[in-house]
XYZ file of C-alpha atoms in Angstrom:
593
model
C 27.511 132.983 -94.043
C 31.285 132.448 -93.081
C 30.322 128.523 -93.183
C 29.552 128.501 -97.121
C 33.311 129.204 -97.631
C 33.744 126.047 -95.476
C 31.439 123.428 -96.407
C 31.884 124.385 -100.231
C 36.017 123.736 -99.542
C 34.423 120.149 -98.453
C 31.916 119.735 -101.290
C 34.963 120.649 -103.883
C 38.288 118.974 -102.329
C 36.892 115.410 -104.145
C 35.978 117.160 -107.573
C 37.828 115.313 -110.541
C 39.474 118.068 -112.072
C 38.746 121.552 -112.808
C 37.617 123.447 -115.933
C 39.552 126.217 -117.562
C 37.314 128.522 -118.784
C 39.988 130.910 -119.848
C 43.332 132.539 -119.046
C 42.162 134.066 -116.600
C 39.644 131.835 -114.765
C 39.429 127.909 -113.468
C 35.991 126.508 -112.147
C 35.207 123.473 -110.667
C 31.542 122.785 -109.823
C 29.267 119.994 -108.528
C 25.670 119.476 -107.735
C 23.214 117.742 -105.549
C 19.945 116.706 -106.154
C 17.573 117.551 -102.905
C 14.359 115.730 -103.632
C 11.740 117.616 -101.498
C 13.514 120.650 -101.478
C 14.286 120.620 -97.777
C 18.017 121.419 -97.721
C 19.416 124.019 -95.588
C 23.039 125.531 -96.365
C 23.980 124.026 -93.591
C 22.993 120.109 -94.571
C 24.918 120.753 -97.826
C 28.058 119.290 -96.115
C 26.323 115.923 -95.355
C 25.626 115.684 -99.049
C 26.423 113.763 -101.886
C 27.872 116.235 -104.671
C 28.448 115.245 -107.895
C 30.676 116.827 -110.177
C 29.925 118.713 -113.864
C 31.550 120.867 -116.171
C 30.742 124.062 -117.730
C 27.731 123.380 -120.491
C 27.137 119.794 -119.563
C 23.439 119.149 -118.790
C 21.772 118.449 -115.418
C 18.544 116.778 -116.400
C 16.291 115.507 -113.128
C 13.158 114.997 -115.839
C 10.083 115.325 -114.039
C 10.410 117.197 -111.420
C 7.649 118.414 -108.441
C 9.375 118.978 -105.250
C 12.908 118.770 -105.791
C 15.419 121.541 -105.999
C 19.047 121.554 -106.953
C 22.153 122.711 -105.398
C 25.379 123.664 -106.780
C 28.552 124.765 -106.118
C 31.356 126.881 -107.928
C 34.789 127.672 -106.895
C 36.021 129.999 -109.030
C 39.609 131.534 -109.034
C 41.360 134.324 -110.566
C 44.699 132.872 -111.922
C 45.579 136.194 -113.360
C 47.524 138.069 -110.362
C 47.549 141.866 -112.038
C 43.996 141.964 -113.440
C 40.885 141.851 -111.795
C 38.299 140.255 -113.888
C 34.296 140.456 -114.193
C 32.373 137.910 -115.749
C 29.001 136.429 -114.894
C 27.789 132.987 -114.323
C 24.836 131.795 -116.621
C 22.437 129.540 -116.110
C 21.091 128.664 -119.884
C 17.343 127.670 -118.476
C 15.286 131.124 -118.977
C 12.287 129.701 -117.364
C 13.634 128.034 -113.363
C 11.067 129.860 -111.098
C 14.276 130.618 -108.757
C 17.534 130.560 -108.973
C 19.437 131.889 -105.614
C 22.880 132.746 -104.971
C 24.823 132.961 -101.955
C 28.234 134.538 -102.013
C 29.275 135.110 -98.270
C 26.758 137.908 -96.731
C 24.988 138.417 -100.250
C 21.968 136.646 -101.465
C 20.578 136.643 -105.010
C 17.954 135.869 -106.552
C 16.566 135.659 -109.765
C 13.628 133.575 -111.799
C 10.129 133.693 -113.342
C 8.484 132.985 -110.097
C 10.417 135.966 -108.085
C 10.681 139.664 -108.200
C 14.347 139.622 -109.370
C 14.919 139.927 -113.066
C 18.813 139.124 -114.830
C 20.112 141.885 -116.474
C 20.511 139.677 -120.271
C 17.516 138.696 -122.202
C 19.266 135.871 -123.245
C 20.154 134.244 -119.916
C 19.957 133.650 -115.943
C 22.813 135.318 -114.638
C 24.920 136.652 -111.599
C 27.457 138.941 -111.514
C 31.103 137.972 -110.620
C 33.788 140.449 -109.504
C 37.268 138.834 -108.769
C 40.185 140.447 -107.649
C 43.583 139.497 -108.978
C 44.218 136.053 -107.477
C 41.305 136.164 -105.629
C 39.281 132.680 -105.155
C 35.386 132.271 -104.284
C 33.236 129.952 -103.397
C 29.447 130.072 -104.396
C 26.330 128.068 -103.991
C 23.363 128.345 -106.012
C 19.571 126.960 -105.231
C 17.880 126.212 -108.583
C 14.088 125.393 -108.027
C 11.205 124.960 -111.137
C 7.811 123.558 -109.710
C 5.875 120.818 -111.461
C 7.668 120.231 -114.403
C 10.443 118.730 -116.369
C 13.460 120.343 -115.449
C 17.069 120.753 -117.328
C 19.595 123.288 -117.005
C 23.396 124.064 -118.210
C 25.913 126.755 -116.650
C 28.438 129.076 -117.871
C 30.911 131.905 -117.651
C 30.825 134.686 -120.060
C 31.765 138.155 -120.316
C 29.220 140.997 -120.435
C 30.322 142.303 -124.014
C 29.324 138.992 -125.239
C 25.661 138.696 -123.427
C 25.094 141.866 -124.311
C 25.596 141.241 -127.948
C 23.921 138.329 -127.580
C 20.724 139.639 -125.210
C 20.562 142.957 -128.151
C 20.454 140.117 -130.967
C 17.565 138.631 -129.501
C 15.833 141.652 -128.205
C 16.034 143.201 -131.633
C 15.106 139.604 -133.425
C 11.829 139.136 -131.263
C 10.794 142.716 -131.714
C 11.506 142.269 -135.591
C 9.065 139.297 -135.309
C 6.359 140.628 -133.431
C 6.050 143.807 -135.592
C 6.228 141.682 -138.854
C 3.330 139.257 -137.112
C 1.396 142.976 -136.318
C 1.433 144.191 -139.873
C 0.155 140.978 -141.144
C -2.279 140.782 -138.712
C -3.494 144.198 -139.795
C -3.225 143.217 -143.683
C -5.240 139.892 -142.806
C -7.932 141.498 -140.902
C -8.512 143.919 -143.437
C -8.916 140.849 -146.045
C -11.491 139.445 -143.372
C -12.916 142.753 -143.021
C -13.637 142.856 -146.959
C -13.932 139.081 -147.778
C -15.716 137.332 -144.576
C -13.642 134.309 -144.943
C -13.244 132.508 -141.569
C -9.174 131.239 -142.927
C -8.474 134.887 -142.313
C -9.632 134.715 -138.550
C -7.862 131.445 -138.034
C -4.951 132.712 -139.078
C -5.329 136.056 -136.948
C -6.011 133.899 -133.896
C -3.238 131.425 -134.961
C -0.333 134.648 -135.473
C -1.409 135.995 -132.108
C -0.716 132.878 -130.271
C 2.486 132.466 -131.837
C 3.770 136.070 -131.002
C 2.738 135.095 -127.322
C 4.525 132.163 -127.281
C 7.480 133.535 -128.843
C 7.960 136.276 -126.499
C 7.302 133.813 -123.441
C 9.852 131.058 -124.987
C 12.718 133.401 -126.155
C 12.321 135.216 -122.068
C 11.211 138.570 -124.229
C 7.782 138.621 -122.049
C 9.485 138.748 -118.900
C 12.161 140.542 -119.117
C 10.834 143.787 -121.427
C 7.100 143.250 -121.224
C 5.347 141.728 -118.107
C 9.016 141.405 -115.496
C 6.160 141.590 -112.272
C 4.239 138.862 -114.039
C 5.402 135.533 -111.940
C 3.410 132.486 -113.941
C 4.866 132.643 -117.169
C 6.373 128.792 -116.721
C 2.531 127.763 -116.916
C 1.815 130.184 -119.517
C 4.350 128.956 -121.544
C 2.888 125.541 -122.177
C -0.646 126.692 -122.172
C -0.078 128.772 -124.867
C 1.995 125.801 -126.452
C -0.631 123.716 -126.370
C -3.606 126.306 -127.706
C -0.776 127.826 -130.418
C -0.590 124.277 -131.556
C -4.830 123.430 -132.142
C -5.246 127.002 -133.868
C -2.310 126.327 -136.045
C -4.109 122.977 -136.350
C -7.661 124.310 -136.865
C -5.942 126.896 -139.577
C -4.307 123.839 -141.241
C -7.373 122.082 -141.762
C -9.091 124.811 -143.042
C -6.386 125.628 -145.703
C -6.243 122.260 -146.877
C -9.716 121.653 -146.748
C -9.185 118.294 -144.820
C -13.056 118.139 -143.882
C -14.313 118.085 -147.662
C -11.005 116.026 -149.311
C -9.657 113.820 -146.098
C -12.623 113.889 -143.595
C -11.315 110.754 -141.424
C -7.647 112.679 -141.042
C -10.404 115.777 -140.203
C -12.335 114.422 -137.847
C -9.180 112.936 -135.784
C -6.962 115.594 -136.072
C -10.367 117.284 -134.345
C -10.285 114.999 -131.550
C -6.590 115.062 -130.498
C -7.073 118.844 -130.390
C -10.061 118.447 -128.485
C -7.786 116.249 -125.999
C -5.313 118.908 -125.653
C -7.761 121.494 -124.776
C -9.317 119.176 -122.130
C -6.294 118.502 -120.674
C -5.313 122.406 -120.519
C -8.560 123.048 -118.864
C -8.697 120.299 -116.801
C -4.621 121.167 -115.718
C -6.013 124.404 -114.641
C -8.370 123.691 -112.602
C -5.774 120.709 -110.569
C -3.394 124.024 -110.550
C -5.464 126.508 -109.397
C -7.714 123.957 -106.775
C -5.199 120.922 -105.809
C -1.776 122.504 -106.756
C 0.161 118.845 -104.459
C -1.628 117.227 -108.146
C 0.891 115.487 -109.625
C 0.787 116.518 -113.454
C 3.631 114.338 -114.916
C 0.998 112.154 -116.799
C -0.684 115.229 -118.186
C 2.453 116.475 -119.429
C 3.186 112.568 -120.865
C -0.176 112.512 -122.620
C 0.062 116.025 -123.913
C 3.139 115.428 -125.594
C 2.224 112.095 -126.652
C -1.176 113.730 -128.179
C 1.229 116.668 -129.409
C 3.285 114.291 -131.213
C 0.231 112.322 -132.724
C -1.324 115.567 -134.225
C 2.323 116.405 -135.664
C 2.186 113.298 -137.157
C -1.134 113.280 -138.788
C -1.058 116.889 -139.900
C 2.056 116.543 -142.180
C 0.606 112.785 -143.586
C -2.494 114.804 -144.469
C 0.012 117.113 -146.324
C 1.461 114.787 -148.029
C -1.927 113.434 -149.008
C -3.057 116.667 -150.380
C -0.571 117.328 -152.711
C -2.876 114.158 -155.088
C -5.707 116.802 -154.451
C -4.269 119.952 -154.496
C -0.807 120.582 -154.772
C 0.149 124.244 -154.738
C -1.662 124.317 -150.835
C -0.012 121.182 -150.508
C 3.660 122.843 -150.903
C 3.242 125.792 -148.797
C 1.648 123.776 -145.876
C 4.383 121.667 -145.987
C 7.061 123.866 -146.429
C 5.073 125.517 -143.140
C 5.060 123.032 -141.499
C 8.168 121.162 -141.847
C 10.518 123.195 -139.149
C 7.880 123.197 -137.137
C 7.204 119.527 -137.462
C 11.247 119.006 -136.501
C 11.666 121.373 -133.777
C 8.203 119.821 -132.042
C 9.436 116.101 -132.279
C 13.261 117.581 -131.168
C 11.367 118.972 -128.183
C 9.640 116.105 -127.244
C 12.299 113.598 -128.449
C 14.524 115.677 -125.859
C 12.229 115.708 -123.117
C 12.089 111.898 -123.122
C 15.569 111.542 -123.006
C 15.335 109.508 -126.497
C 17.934 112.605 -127.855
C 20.489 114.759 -126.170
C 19.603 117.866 -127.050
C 16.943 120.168 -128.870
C 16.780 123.573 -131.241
C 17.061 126.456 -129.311
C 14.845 129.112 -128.452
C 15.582 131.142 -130.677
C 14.876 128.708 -133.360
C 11.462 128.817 -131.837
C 11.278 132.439 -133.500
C 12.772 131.919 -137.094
C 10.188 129.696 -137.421
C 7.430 131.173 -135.889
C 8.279 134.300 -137.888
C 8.516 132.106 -140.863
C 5.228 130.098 -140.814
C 3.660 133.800 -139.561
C 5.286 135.518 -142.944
C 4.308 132.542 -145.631
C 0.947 131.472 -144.524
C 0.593 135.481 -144.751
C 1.976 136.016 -147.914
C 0.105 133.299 -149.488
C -3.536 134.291 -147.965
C -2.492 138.110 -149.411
C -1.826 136.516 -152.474
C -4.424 134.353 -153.020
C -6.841 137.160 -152.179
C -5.002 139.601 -154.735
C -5.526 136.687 -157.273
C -8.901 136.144 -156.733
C -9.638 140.520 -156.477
C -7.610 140.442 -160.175
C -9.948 137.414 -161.374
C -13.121 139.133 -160.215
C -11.757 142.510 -161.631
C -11.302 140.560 -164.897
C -14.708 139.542 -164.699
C -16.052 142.375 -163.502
C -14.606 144.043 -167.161
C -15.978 141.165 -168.849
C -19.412 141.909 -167.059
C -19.101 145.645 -168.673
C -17.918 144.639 -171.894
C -20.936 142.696 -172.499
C -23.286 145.197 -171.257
C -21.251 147.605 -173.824
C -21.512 145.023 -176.450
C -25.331 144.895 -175.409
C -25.999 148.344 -175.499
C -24.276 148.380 -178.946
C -26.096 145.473 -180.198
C -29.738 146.792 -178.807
C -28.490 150.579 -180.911
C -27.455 148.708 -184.265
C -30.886 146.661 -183.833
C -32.870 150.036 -183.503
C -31.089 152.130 -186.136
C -31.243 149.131 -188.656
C -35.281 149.003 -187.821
C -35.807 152.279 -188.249
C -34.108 152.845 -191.535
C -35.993 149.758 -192.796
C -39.419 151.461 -191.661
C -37.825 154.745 -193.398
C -37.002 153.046 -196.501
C -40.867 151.344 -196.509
C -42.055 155.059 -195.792
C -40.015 156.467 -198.438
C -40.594 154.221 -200.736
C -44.172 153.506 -200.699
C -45.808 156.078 -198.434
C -44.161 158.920 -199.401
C -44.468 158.275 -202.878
C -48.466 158.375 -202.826
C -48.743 160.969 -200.375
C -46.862 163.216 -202.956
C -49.398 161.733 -206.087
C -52.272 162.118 -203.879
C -51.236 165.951 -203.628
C -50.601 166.315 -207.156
C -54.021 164.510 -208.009
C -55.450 167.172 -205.765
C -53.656 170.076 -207.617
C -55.021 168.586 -211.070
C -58.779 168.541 -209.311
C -58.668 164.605 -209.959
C -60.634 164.418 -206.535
C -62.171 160.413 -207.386
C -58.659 159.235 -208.172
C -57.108 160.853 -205.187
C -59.348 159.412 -202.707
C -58.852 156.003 -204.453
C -54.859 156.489 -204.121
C -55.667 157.684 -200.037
C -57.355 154.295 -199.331
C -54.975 152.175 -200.879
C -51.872 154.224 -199.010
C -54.262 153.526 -195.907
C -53.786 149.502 -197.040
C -50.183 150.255 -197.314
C -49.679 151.562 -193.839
C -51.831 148.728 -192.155
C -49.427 146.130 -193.746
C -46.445 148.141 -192.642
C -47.570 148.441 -189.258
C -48.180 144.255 -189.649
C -45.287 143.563 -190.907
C -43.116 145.625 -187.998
C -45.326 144.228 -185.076
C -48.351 142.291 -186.372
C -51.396 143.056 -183.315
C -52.470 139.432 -183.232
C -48.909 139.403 -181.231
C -50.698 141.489 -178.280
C -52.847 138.678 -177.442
C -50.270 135.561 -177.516
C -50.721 134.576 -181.224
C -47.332 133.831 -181.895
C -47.872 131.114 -184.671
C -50.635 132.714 -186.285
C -48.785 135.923 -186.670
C -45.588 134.600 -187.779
C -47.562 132.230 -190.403
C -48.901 135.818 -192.195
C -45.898 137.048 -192.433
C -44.223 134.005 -194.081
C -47.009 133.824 -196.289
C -45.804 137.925 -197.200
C -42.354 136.705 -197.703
C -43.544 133.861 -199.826
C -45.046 135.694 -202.110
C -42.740 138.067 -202.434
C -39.573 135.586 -203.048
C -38.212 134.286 -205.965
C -36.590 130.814 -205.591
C -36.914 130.677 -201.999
C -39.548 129.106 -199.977
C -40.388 129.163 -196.253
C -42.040 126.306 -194.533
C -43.488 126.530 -190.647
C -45.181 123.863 -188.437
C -46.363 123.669 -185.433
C -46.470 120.736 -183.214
C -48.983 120.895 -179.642
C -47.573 124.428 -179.781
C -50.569 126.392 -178.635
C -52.633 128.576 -180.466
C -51.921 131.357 -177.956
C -49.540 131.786 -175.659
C -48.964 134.767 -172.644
C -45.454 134.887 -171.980
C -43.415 138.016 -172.154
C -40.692 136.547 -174.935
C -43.102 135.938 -177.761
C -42.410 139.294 -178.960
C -38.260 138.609 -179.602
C -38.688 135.165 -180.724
C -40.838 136.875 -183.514
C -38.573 139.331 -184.316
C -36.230 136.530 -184.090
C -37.624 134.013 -186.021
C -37.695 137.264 -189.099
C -33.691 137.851 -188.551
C -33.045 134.136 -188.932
C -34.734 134.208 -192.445
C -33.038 137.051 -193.207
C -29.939 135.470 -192.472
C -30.971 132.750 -194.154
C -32.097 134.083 -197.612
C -29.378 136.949 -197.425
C -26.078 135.063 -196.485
C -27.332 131.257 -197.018
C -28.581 131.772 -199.891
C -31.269 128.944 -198.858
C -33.787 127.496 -201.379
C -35.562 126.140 -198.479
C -36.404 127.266 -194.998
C -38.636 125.115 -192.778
C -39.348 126.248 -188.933
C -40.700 124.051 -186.512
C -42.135 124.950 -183.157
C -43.087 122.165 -180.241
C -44.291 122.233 -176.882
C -43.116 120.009 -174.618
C -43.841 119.125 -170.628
C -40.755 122.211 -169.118
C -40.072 123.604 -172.371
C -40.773 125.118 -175.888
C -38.559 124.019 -178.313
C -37.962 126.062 -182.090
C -35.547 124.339 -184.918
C -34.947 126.694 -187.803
C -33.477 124.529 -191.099
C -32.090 125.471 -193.953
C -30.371 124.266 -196.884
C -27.817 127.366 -197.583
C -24.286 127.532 -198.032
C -23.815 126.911 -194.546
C -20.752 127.574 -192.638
C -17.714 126.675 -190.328
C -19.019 127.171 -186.824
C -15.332 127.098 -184.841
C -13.490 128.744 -187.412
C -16.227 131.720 -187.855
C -17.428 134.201 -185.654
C -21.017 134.319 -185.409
C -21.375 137.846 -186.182
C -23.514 140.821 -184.756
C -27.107 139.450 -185.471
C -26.628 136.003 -184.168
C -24.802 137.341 -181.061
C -27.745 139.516 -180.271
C -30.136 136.364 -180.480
C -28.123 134.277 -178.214
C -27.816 137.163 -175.781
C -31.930 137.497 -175.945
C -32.344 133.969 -175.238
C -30.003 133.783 -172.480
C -32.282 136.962 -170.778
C -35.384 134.315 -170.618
C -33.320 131.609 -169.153
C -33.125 129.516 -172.490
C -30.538 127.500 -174.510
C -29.199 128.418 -178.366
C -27.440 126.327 -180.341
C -26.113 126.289 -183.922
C -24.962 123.889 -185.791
C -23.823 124.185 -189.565
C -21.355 122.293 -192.336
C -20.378 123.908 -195.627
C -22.682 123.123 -198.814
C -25.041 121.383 -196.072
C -26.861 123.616 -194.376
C -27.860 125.433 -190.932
C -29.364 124.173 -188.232
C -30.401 126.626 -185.312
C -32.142 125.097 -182.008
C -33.748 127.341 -179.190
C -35.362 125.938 -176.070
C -37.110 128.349 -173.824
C -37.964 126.996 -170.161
C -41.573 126.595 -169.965
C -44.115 128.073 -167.455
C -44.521 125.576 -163.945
């Protein structure tokens, strides 16, 4: 390996100038591109070298065969210290990066067994002596793919720092992703609704891209695992059609944009093909040349960026509360794709960093998750509201159905009291006084009595549909019995009998909204009309009373009750009333098909 010394003294003699990294350390450096990655160390010194600086960027774009060589001296200028520093390549994903320093051979990469000690970065140990000067060459090799790397020299407090940063940042992320993915599966778990699996399968994707971008896969998880370069833009590519599948849903593109929907569907369906279809090249014809797959991947990339935020935009005319959280979503993520393909073209010099890749992963992860929690806690609040409403009524029901019963049976007790009782007790006393002819007299009239009670409180003509006939005896009761006040009802093709199971409460009805009528409108005239038509019976109760302000008055416990008993059969009840003009009360009742 003796000859490295001497054909890197070669290589370096014509280098421009040299590059102080520090007090202690100058580096001068140059590289040569070997297209099909035939080079030994030995044809280095027949080779072109061209020189770069610490942190500028070699960028050979597409690359399949090539590999590229470089060469560091490096020199000690401090004569008392030694110093140790490494040398950093800032690509985390070359498959190979090998270093020859005299008898020693590195190397380290995603597609070998050797692993660099920072998270953060590719990098070799250095160990000069005071004074000391060394020559290295490094092999840097990525298969099939677009290729770009930096170098630099830094000390091991500061990768460290830097390596812990990210180690702690990525493990930060992927536990926050974790819990939300827990929180949202419950929600599925309870609510069914497929945005809740989208955005499981949509976090998941993320966290594995993540820990494959920012190097935390390989070098804590998987460091055996040698295919994480094609893993890397695999998952890319399906990260970026769940997140575009979970989008759509969430916005609702297919009901309010369905054109935007329907192609946003077909560029993802693109991407997929071509992930498939780069598979099967890779796994079947790996001497495939994929640079157009990657070209029309990003170009398809770029168009789905494009078309997602417009529909966005769009949506906040529709709806714009899910408007403004899928754009502020989507927004980094919209600038760090187009950086990344913007940079990949060449069009711009440089593009966010990995690690940028992670705030907003963990970002998009945390909102989209906040606001699916939240929306579900709203809607669990609404139906918790309803579900007191639901009670309330049934309390109010219950109530109603009691104050209906208790004011029946004290009228029946009054009736008793009144009439009944009051005969029974002369009929005994008639007995007592041995008037036996006047006491059976008094027993058949109180039998009279109790057959008109029993009419009047259910009349039996009800049992067998004669709704109209019954209600007509009673009115003509009433009639007779009012002062002042006179009841009117007419029937139009209403039929004589009817068997349907609410004829029973619209009589009872029909009596309360006299009541009402006599008692608190003060009516002189009451006229009820019943019709039949094709899908419905219709009853109109008039009156001329007092009448009343319908907004500005509640309608009180009886009327309630009748509403709520027409609403059980499916019907419709209005009222409609003006002060000093009257009531008006309309029921329709669907009819039997």
């Amino acid at each position: 390996m003796k000859i490295i010394y001497f054909i890197s003294f070669l290589l370096l003699s014509h280098l421009l100038h040299a590059q102080v990294i520090n007090k202690q350390l100058s580096v001068t450096s140059a590289y040569a591109i070997d297209s099909n990655s035939t080079w030994s160390v030995v044809d280095l010194k027949q080779k072109n070298f061209h020189s770069f600086k610490q942190n500028d960027k070699v960028n050979i774009g597409y690359n399949k065969y090539a590999a590229v060589w470089c060469a560091f001296k490096i020199k000690n200028t401090d004569r008392s210290h030694s110093v140790k520093a490494w040398l950093c390549f800032n690509n985390n994903h070359i498959d190979s990066l090998t270093l020859y320093d005299n008898q020693i051979v590195k190397t380290i990469g995603d597609r070998t067994d050797g692993q660099s000690p920072f998270i953060e970065t590719l990098a070799f140990e250095l160990d000069l002596k005071p004074g000391e000067e060394k020559q290295f060459l490094v092999r840097v090799k990525k298969q099939t793919s677009f290729l770009d790397f930096s170098y630099s020299i830094e000390n091991t407090a500061f990768l460290a720092s830097k390596s812990s940063q990210r180690t702690a940042l990525v493990a930060f992320f992927i536990g926050i992703v974790f819990l939300l993915l827990m929180i949202n599966s419950i929600l599925f778990l309870m609510t069914r609704n497929r945005l809740y699996i989208y955005y499981i399968i949509y976090s998941v994707l993320t966290v594995f891209y993540a820990a494959i971008t920012t190097n935390f896969a390989k070098h804590i998880l998987f460091p055996q695992f040698k295919f994480f370069s094609e893993c890397r833009v695999y998952t890319g590519a399906l990260w970026y059609i769940a997140l575009s599948y979970f989008l759509n849903y969430f916005l609702k593109l297919s009901e309010n944009q369905p054109k935007k929907y329907k192609f946003i569907n077909l560029l993802n369906a693109l991407n997929f093909s071509f992930v498939l279809t780069s598979i099967l090249f890779l796994i079947f014809y790996k001497d495939f040349d994929f640079r157009y797959f990657f070209i029309l991947g990003y170009i398809v990339f770029l168009m789905s960026i494009v078309t997602l935020f417009w529909a966005s935009v769009t949506h906040l005319k529709i709806e714009k509360t899910q408007a403004i959280y899928a754009l502020l979503a989507f927004l980094p993520q919209f600038i760090w794709g187009a950086c990344l393909i913007l940079k990949t073209f060449e069009i711009i010099p440089k593009s966010l960093s990995d690690n940028w890749m992670v705030f907003i992963g963990l970002y998009e992860v945390f909102l989209f998750g906040y606001v699916l929690s939240r929306n579900y806690i709203e809607i669990f609040l609404k139906n918790n509201e309803l579900m007191q409403q639901v009670i309330f009524e049934k309390e109010s029901s219950i109530k109603a159905i009691s104050e209906v019963q208790l004011r029946e049976r004290r009228n029946i007790a009054n009736i008793i009291h009144d009439n009944v009782g009051s005969k029974i007790a002369h009929v005994i006393h008639l007995f007592d006084l041995k008037n036996t002819r006047l006491a059976q007299q008094t027993i058949k009239e109180l039998a009279e009595d109790i057959r008109d009670i029993s009419h009047k409180i259910l009349p039996k003509a009800l049992d067998d549909g004669a709704l109209v006939s019954s209600l007509h005896s009673q009115i003509l009761s009433l009639n007779a019995g009012l002062e002042g006040t006179k009841i009117e009802l007419f029937s139009y093709d209403f039929p004589e009998k009817i068997d349907v199971d609410w004829i029973y409460d619209l009589y009872l009805i029909a009596l309360e909204i006299i009541n009402n009528s006599i008692k608190h409108g003060k009516s002189k005239l009451i006229i009820i009309e019943f019709y039949k038509y094709e899908k419905q019976y219709h009853f109109q109760f008039t009156d001329d009373g007092v009448g009343f302000d319908v907004m500005a008055t509640h309608k009180g416990f009886g009327l309630e009750n009748i509403e709520k008993r027409i609403n059980y059969y499916g019907g419709n009840f209005e009222i409609s009333s003006i002060k000093n003009q009257g009531t008006v009360i309309q029921i329709d009742i669907p009819g039997i098909n």
